[in-house]
XYZ file of C-alpha atoms in Angstrom:
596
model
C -154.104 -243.279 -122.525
C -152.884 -240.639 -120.455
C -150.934 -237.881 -121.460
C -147.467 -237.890 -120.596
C -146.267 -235.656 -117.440
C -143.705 -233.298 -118.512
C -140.948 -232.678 -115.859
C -140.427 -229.124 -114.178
C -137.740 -227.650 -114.996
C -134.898 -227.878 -112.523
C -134.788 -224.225 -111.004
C -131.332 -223.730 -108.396
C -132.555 -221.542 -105.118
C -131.197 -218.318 -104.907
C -128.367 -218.084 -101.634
C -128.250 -215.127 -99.430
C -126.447 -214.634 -96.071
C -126.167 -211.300 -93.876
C -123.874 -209.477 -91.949
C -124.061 -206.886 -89.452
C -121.585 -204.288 -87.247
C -121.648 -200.840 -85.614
C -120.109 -198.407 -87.620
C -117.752 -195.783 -86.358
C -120.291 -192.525 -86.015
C -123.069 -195.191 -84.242
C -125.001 -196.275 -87.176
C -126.225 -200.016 -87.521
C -124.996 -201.381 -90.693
C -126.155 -204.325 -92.307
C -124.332 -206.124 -95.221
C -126.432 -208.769 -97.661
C -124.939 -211.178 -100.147
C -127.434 -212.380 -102.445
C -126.087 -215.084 -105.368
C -128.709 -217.106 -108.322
C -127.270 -220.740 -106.515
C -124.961 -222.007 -104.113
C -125.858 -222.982 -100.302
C -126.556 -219.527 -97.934
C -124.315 -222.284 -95.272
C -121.430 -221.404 -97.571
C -121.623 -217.457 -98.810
C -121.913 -217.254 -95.017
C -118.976 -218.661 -94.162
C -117.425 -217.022 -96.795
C -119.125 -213.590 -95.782
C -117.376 -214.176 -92.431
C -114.108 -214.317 -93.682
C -114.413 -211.333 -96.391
C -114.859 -208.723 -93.660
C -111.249 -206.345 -92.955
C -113.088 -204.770 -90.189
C -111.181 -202.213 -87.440
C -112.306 -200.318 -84.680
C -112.821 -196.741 -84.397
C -114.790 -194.278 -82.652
C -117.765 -196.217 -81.165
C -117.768 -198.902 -83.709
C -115.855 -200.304 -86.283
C -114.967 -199.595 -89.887
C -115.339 -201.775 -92.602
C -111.783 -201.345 -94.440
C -112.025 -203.838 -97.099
C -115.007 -206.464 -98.456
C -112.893 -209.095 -100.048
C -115.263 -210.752 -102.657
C -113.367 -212.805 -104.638
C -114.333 -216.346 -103.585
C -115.624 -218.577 -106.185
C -119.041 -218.392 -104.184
C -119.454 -214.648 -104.677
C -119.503 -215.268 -108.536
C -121.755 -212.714 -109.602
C -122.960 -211.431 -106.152
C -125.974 -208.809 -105.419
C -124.081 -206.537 -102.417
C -125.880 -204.704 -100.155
C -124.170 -202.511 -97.617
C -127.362 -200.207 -95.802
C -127.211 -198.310 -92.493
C -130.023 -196.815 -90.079
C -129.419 -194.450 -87.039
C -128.797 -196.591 -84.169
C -131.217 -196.087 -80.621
C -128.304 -196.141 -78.761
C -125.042 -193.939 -80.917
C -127.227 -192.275 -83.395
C -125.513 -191.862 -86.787
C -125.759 -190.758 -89.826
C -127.805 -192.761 -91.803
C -125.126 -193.288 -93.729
C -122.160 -196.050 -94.159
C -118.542 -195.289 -95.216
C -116.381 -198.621 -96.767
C -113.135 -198.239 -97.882
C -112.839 -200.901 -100.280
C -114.903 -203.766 -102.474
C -112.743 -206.037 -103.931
C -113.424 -208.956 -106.438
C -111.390 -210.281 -109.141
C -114.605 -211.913 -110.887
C -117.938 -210.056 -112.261
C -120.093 -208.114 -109.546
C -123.866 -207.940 -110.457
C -126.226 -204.958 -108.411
C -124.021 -203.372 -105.763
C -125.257 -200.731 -103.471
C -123.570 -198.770 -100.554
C -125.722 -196.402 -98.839
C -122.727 -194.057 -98.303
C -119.604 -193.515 -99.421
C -117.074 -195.822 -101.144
C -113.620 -195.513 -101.230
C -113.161 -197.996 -104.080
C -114.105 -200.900 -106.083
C -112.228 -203.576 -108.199
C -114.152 -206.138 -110.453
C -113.748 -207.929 -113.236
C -112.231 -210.392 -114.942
C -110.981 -208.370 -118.218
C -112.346 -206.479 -121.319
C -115.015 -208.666 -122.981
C -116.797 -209.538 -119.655
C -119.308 -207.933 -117.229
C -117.224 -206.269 -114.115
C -120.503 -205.499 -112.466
C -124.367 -205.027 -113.377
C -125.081 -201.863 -111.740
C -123.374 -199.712 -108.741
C -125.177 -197.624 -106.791
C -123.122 -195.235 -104.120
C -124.042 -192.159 -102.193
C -120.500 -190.494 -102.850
C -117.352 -191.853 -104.365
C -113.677 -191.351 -102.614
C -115.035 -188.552 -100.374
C -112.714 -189.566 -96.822
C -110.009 -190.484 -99.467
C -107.602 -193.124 -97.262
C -109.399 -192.477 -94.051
C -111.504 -195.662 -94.481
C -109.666 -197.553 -96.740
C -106.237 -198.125 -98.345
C -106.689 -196.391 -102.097
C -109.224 -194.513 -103.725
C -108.163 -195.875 -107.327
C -111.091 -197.795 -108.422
C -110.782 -200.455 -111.240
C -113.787 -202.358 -113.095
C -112.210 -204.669 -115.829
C -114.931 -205.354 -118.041
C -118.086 -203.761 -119.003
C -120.336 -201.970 -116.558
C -124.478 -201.501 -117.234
C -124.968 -198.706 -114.785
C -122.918 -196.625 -112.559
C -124.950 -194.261 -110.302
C -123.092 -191.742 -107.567
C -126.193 -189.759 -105.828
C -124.029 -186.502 -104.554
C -119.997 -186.496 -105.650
C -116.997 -188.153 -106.663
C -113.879 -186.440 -105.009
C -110.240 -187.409 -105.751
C -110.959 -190.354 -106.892
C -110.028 -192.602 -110.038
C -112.183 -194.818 -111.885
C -110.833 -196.727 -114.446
C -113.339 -198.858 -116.344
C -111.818 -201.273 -119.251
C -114.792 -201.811 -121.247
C -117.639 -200.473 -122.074
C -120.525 -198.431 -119.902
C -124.148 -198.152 -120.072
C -124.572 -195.385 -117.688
C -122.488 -193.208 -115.497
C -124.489 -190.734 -113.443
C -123.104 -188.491 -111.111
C -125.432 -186.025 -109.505
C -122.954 -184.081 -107.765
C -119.453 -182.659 -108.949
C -116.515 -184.857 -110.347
C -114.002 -183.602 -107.818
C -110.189 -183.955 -108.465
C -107.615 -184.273 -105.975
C -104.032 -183.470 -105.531
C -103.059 -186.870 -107.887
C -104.210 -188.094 -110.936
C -107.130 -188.301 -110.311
C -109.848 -189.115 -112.846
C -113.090 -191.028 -114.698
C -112.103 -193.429 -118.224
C -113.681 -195.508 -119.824
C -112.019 -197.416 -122.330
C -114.777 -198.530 -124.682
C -118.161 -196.807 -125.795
C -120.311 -195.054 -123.079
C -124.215 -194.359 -123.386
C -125.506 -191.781 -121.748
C -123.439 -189.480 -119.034
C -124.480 -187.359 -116.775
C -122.825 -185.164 -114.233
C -125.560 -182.929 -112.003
C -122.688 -180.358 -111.017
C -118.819 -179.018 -111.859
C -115.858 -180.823 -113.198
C -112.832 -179.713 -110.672
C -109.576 -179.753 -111.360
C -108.024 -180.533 -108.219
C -103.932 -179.633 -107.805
C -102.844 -183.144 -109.074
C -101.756 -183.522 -112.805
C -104.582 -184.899 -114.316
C -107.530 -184.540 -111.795
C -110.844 -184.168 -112.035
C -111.069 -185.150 -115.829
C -113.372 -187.661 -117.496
C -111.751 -189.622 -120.498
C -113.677 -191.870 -122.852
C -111.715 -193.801 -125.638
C -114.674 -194.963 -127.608
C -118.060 -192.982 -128.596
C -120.103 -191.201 -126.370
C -123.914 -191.501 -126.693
C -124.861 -188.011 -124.742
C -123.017 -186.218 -121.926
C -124.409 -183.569 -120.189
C -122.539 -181.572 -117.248
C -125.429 -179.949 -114.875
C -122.457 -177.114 -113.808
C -119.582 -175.288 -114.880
C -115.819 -177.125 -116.257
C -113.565 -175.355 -113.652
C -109.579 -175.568 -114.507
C -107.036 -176.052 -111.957
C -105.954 -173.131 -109.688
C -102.140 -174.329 -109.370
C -99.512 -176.543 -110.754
C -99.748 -179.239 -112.553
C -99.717 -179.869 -116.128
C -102.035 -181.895 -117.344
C -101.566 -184.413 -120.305
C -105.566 -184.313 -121.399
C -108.047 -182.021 -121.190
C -110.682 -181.840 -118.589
C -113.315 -184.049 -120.975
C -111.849 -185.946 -123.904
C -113.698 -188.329 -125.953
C -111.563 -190.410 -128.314
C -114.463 -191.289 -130.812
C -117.248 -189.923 -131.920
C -120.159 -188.271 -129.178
C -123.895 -187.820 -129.958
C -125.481 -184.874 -127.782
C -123.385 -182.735 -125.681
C -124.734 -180.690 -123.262
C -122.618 -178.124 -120.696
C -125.384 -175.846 -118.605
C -122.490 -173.898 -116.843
C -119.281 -172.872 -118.403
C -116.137 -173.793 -119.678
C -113.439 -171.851 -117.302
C -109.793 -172.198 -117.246
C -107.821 -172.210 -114.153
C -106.124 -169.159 -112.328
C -102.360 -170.539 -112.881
C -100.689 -169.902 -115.750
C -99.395 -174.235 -116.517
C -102.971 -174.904 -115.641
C -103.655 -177.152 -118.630
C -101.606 -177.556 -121.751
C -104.242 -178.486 -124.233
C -108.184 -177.767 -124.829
C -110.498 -178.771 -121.771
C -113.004 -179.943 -123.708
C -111.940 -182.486 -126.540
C -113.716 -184.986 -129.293
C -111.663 -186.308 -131.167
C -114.228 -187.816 -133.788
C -117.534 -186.444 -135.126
C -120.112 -184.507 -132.823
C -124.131 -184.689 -133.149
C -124.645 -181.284 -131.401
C -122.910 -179.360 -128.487
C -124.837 -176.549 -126.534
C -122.839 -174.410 -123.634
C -125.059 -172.733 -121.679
C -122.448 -170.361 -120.518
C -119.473 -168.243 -121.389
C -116.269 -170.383 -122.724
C -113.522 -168.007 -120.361
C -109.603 -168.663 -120.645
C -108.865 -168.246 -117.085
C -110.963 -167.340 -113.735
C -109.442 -164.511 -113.029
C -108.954 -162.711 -117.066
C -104.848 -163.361 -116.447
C -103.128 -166.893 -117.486
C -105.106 -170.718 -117.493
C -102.680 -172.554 -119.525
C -102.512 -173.111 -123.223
C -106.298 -174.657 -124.111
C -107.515 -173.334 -121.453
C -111.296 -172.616 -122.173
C -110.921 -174.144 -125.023
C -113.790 -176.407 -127.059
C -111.708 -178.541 -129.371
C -113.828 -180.907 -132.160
C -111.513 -182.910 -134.362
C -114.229 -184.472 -136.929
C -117.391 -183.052 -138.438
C -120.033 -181.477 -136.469
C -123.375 -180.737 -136.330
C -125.219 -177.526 -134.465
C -122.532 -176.024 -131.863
C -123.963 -172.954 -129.488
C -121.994 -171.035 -126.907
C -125.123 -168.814 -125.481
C -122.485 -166.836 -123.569
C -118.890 -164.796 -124.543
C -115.710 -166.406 -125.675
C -113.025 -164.631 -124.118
C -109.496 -165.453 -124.131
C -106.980 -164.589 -121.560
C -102.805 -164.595 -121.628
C -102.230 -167.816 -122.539
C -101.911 -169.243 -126.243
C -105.563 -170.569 -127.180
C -107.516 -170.188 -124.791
C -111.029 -169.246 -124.746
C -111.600 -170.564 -128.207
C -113.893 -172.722 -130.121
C -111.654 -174.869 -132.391
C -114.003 -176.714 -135.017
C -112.709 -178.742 -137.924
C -116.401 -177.781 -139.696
C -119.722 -177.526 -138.148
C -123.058 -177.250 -140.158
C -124.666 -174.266 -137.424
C -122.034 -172.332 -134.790
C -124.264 -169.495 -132.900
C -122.301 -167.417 -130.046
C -124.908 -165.624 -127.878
C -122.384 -163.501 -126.388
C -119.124 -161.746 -127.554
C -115.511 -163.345 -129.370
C -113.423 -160.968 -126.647
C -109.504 -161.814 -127.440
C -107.000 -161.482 -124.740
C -103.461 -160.848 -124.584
C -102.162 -164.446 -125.719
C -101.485 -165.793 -129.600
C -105.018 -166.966 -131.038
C -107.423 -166.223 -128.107
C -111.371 -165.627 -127.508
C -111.596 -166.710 -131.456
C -113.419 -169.564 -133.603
C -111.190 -171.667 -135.671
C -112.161 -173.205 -138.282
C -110.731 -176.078 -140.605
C -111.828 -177.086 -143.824
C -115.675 -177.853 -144.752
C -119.016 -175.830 -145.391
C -120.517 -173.732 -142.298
C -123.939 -172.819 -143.207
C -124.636 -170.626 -140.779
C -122.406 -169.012 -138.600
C -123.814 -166.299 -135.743
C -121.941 -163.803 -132.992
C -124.977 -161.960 -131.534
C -122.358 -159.760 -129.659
C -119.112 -158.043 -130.408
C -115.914 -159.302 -131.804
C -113.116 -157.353 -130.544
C -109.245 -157.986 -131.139
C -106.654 -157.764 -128.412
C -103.464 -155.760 -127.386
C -101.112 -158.264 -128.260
C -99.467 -159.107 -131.782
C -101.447 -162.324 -132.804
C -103.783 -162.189 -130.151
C -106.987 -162.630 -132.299
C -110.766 -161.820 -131.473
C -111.804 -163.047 -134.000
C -113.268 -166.250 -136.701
C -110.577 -167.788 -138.584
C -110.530 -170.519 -141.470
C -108.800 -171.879 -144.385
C -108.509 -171.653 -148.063
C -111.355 -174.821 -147.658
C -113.282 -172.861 -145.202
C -116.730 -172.113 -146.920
C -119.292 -170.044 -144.787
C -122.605 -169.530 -146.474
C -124.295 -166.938 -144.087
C -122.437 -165.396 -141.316
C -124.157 -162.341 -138.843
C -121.992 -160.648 -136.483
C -124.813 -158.521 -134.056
C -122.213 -155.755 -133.347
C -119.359 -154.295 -133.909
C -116.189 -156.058 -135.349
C -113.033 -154.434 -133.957
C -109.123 -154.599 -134.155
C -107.902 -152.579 -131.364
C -104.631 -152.617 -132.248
C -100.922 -154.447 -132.245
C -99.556 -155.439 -135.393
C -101.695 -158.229 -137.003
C -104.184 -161.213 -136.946
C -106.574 -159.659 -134.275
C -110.536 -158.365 -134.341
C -111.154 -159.768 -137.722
C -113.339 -162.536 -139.555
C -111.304 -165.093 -142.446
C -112.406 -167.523 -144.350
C -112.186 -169.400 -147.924
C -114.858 -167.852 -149.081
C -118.058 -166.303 -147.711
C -121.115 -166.341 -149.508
C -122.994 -163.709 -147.132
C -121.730 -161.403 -144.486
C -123.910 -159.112 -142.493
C -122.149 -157.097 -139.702
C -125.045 -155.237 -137.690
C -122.465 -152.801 -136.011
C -119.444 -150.546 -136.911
C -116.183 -152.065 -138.381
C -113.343 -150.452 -136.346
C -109.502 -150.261 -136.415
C -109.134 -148.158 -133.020
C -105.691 -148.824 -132.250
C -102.762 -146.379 -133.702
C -99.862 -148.813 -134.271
C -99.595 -149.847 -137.066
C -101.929 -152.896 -137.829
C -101.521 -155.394 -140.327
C -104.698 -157.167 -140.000
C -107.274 -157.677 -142.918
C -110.500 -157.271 -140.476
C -112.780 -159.124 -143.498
C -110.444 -161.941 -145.657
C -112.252 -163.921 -148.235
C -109.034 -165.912 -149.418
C -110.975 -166.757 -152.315
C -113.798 -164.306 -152.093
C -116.563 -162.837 -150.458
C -120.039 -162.794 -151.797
C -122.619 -160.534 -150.727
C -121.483 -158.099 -147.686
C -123.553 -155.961 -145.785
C -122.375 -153.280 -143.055
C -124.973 -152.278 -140.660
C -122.827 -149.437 -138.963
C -119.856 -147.242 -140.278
C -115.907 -148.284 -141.466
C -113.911 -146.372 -138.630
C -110.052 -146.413 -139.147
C -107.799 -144.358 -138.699
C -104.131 -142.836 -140.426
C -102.385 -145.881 -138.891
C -104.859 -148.315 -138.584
C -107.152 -148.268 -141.493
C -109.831 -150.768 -141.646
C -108.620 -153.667 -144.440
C -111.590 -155.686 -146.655
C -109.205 -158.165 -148.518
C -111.170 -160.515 -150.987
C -110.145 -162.057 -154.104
C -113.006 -161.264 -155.516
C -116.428 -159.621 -154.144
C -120.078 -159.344 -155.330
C -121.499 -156.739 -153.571
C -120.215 -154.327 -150.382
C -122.858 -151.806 -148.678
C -122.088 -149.618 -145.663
C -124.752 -148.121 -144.512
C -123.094 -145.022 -142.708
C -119.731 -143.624 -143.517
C -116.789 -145.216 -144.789
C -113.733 -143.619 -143.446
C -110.162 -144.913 -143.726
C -111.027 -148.111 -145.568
C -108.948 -149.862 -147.568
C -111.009 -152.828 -149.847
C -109.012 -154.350 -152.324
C -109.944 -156.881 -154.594
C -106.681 -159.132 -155.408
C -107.835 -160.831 -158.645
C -107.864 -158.945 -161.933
C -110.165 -160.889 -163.630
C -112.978 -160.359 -160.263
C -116.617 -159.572 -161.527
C -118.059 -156.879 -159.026
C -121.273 -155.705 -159.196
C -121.614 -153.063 -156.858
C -120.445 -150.791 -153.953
C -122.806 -148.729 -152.122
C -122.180 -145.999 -149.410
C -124.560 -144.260 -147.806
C -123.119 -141.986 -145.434
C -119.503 -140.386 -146.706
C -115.836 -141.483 -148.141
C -113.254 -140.324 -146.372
C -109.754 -140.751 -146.781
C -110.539 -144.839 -148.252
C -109.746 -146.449 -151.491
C -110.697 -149.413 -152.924
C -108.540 -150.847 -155.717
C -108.453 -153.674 -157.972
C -104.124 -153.573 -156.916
C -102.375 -155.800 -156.155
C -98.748 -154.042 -154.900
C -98.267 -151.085 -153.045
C -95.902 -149.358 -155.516
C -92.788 -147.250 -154.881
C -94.271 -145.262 -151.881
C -95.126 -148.795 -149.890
C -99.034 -146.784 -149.594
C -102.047 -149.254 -151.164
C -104.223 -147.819 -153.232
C -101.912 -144.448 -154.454
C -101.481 -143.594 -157.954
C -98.166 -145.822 -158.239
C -99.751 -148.717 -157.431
C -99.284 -150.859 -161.033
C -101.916 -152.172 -162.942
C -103.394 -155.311 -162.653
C -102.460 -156.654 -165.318
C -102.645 -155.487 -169.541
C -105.101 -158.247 -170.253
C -107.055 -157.710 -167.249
C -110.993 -158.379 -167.675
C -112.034 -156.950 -163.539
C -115.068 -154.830 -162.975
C -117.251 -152.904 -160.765
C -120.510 -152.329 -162.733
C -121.523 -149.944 -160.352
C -120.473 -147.498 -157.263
C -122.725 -145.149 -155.378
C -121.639 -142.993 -152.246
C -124.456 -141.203 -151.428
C -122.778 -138.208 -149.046
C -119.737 -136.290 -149.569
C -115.619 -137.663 -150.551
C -113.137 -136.519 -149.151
C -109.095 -136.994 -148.356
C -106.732 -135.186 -146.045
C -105.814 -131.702 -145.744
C -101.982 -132.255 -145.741
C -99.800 -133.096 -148.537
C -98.219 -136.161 -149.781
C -101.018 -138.981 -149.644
C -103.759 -139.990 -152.217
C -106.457 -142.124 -152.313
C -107.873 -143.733 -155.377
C -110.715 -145.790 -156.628
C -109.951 -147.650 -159.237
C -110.965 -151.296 -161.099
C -110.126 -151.970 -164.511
C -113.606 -151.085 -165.769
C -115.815 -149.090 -163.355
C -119.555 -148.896 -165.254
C -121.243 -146.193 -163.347
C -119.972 -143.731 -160.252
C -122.492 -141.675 -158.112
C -121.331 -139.235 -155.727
C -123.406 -137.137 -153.709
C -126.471 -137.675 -156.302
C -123.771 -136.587 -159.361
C -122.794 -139.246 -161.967
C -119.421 -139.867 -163.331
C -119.555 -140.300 -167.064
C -117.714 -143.978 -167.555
C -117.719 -145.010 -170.783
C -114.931 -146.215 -172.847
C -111.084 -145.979 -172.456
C -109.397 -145.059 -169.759
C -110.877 -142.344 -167.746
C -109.759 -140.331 -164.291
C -112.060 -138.314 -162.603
C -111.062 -136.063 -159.639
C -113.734 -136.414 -156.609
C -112.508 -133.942 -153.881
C -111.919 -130.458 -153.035
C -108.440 -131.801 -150.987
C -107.434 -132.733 -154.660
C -105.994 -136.380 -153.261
C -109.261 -138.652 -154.451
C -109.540 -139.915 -157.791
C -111.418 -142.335 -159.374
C -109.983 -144.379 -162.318
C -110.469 -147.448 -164.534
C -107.936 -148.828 -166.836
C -109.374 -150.310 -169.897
């Protein structure tokens, strides 16, 4: 017997069929139409008929490719162009439009496209892979709209120098979106979103806000697998409100990457909310640059410069400043929680509510860094500053200079939190304005832990430098300490030490919790804590001179319930039971006291 002879299996022969034309600048463009079955007699025909073709300058220009015959189901397009012998050229093709109301799969235009619709609706493939030198660059010069719409999912999209004033709306999901050149807005709403989950995304230069409300802005409604921007996120330079930021990602993103930085616009309605949103979780988010609240230090808009995270992060660097600028929240850092936040640069507030400052929500930081400066700003609320919640909890933060409040009112040059568990401030702690301030310059809401400070306490009469903590563990200044006030705000607060090693001048620190009759903290009105009280500082050493003011009428007192040991200038205090006052100045206006 023979074996039995198995039949090949039936295998449909791919169809193809070309076109070609003169384009306008000379160039010799050829168009290919490559489908997995049909007849080549038909896509033709069909080919034919799909040109919108008109002439100009010494060719013609292909307005329109109308795909959406049944026989271009699923269509490889090929639109490629060589300098002509005769006209010359470019090298390059420009169409205005591709248009198919089925699924699309490798499309390639060797120049630029105006726009492209495919698809037949969410849940299905609008096209494979698209491949275009630039995207909406002559805007309507070669085509009727720029307002691009893939309805379905999309494996690759792939723009080798820019997109500019264009929209791209894709209603699914995308595999890829690179764009080595700048996303480009126009003077409409012009813009990049994805409705579903994106992979990877890549932009080689700047987002641009363009004068249009809305422009230049890249919106993804589902998670984000990486994003990296090669340049800078430039906001608008007039007009325009915008609804969104300049990036906002409705779900959760892996990687984020910005090499330049994050820089509002020069108009002061340039955008109304943070330029930089995620909504959900983050992996990690690195700025290369400086997060800046306008171009030119005057208005960007509310948000503007702003890095907004909504869930839980993971490590978040800024290697440059934070500065803010005259509008509400801008140049900030606005983090629900992060497990690592490092600032290269300086927190620089500007003259607008809650600027050049990191805002926290509730959660556990674990390590918090400002290599530079924080400094406050002129206006009332104007910040400079890191600010949390009762549920904030940072474990180690290190500021590299100096923390400063320069001056109006409150809330400005200062770090808040919850509680944190280690502070080390490399610099000086200064109040430099003379107004007036109300702002605590170190808050632990419910306490601070260990807290080191490299430099000196510099207020002054008006503005004296405020440490407000529940309760405290340890405080060491390693130079002077001069109008200070550190209060601890629960009686019951365990303290184990506070070392000076330069001078006290005109400070207190108090266990008080009430200014008294003369509206001064820390003065001998100032009522107890409390009869039942059970606070203590087990020890206090200032190792130069104390000292108050020459002129009459002020006092300044430390005082706890139970102080266990003072050391001034080498001498020792004898502490022991009862209460006990000791006089610790030749200006006769610093005491120290405990209560029990």
């Amino acid at each position: 017997m023979f074996p039995a002879i198995e039949p090949l299996e039936p295998r449909i022969a791919p169809a193809s069929a070309l076109a070609f034309y003169t384009d306008q600048d000379g160039d010799d463009v050829t168009i290919k139409i490559t489908t997995s079955g049909g007849s080549s007699a038909a896509l033709a025909a069909a080919l034919e008929n799909a040109q919108e073709l008109s002439a100009t300058g010494v060719g013609l220009q292909l307005r329109a490719l109308h795909l959406s015959d049944a026989v271009f189901a699923g269509a490889n397009v090929s639109i490629t162009a060589t300098r002509s012998a005769q006209f010359g050229g470019d090298g390059l093709v420009a169409v205005g439009e591709l248009d198919s109301s089925g699924s699309l799969g490798t499309v390639v235009v060797e120049g630029d496209l105006g726009r492209i619709a495919a698809g037949a609706g969410a849940g299905t493939l609008a096209v494979k892979s698209l491949t275009v030198q630039s995207l909406g660059r002559y805007g309507m010069a070669t085509g009727d709209s720029t307002f691009s719409s893939l309805e379905g999912s999309v494996g690759k999209i792939s723009v080798k120098e820019d997109v500019v004033g264009a929209t791209l709306n894709i209603n699914g999901t995308t595999g890829v979106l690179s764009i080595a050149g700048n996303l480009e807005g126009g003077n409409s709403a012009n813009s990049i979103t994805i409705t579903g989950d994106a992979g990877i995304i890549s932009i080689g230069g700047h987002l641009i806000s363009g004068t249009g409300s809305g422009s230049g802005k890249l919106r993804v409604l589902g998670d984000v697998t990486s994003l990296t921007v090669g340049g800078s996120l430039v906001g608008p330079s007039d007009g325009g409100n915008d609804p969104v930021g300049q990036i906002d990602i409705a779900g959760n993103a892996g990687k984020v990457l910005i090499k330049g930085d994050v820089i509002g616009g020069t108009d002061a309605y340039g955008v109304d909310r943070s330029q930089l949103t995620i909504a959900g979780t983050l992996a990690s988010l690195q700025v290369n640059g400086s997060l800046l609240g306008s171009a030119d230090g005057l208005f960007g808009g509310a948000g503007a410069g702003e890095v907004r995270v909504v869930g839980a992060a993971g490590s978040v660097k800024v290697l440059g400043d934070i500065v803010g600028s005259g509008s509400a929240g801008s140049g900030a850092l606005t983090l629900l929680t992060a497990k690592t936040i490092f600032v290269g640069g300086d927190l620089i507030a500007g003259i607008g509510t809650s600027t050049g400052m990191i805002d926290l929500g509730a959660g556990t930081v674990q390590s918090l860094t400002v290599k530079g400066n924080i400094i406050g700003g002129t206006g009332s609320l104007s910040a400079g500053g890191i600010d949390g919640t009762l549920e904030t909890i940072l474990q180690k933060v290190v500021i590299g200079g100096n923390l400063e409040s320069r001056g109006d009112l409150s809330n400005q040059g200062f770090i808040a939190a919850g509680f944190i568990n280690n502070l080390l401030i490399k610099g000086d702690v200064i109040a430099s304005g003379e107004d007036g301030s109300t702002t605590e310059q170190i808050q632990g809401l419910l306490g601070l832990g260990k807290v080191v400070i490299g430099g000196a306490i510099r207020g002054n009469e008006l503005n004296t430098v405020k440490i407000f903590a529940d309760e405290l563990q340890s405080l060491l200044v390693t130079r002077n300490a001069e109008w200070a006030e550190i209060a601890i705000t629960e009686a019951d607060a365990q303290v184990k030490s506070l070392t000076v090693n330069g001078a006290w001048i005109a400070s207190r620190f108090t266990f008080a919790t009430d200014n008294g009759a003369d509206d001064i903290f820390g003065t001998n009105d100032d009522p107890a804590v409390g009869v039942n009280a059970t606070g203590s500082i087990a020890k206090i050493v200032i190792a130069g001179q104390v000292s108050g003011t020459v002129g009459a009428g002020d006092s300044f007192v430390i005082r706890a319930p139970k102080i266990g040991s003072l050391t001034v200038a080498k001498q020792k205090y004898p502490f022991t039971t009862g209460p006990q006052v000791f006089s610790l100045s030749i200006t006769a206006d610093v005491a120290a006291r405990d209560t029990l």
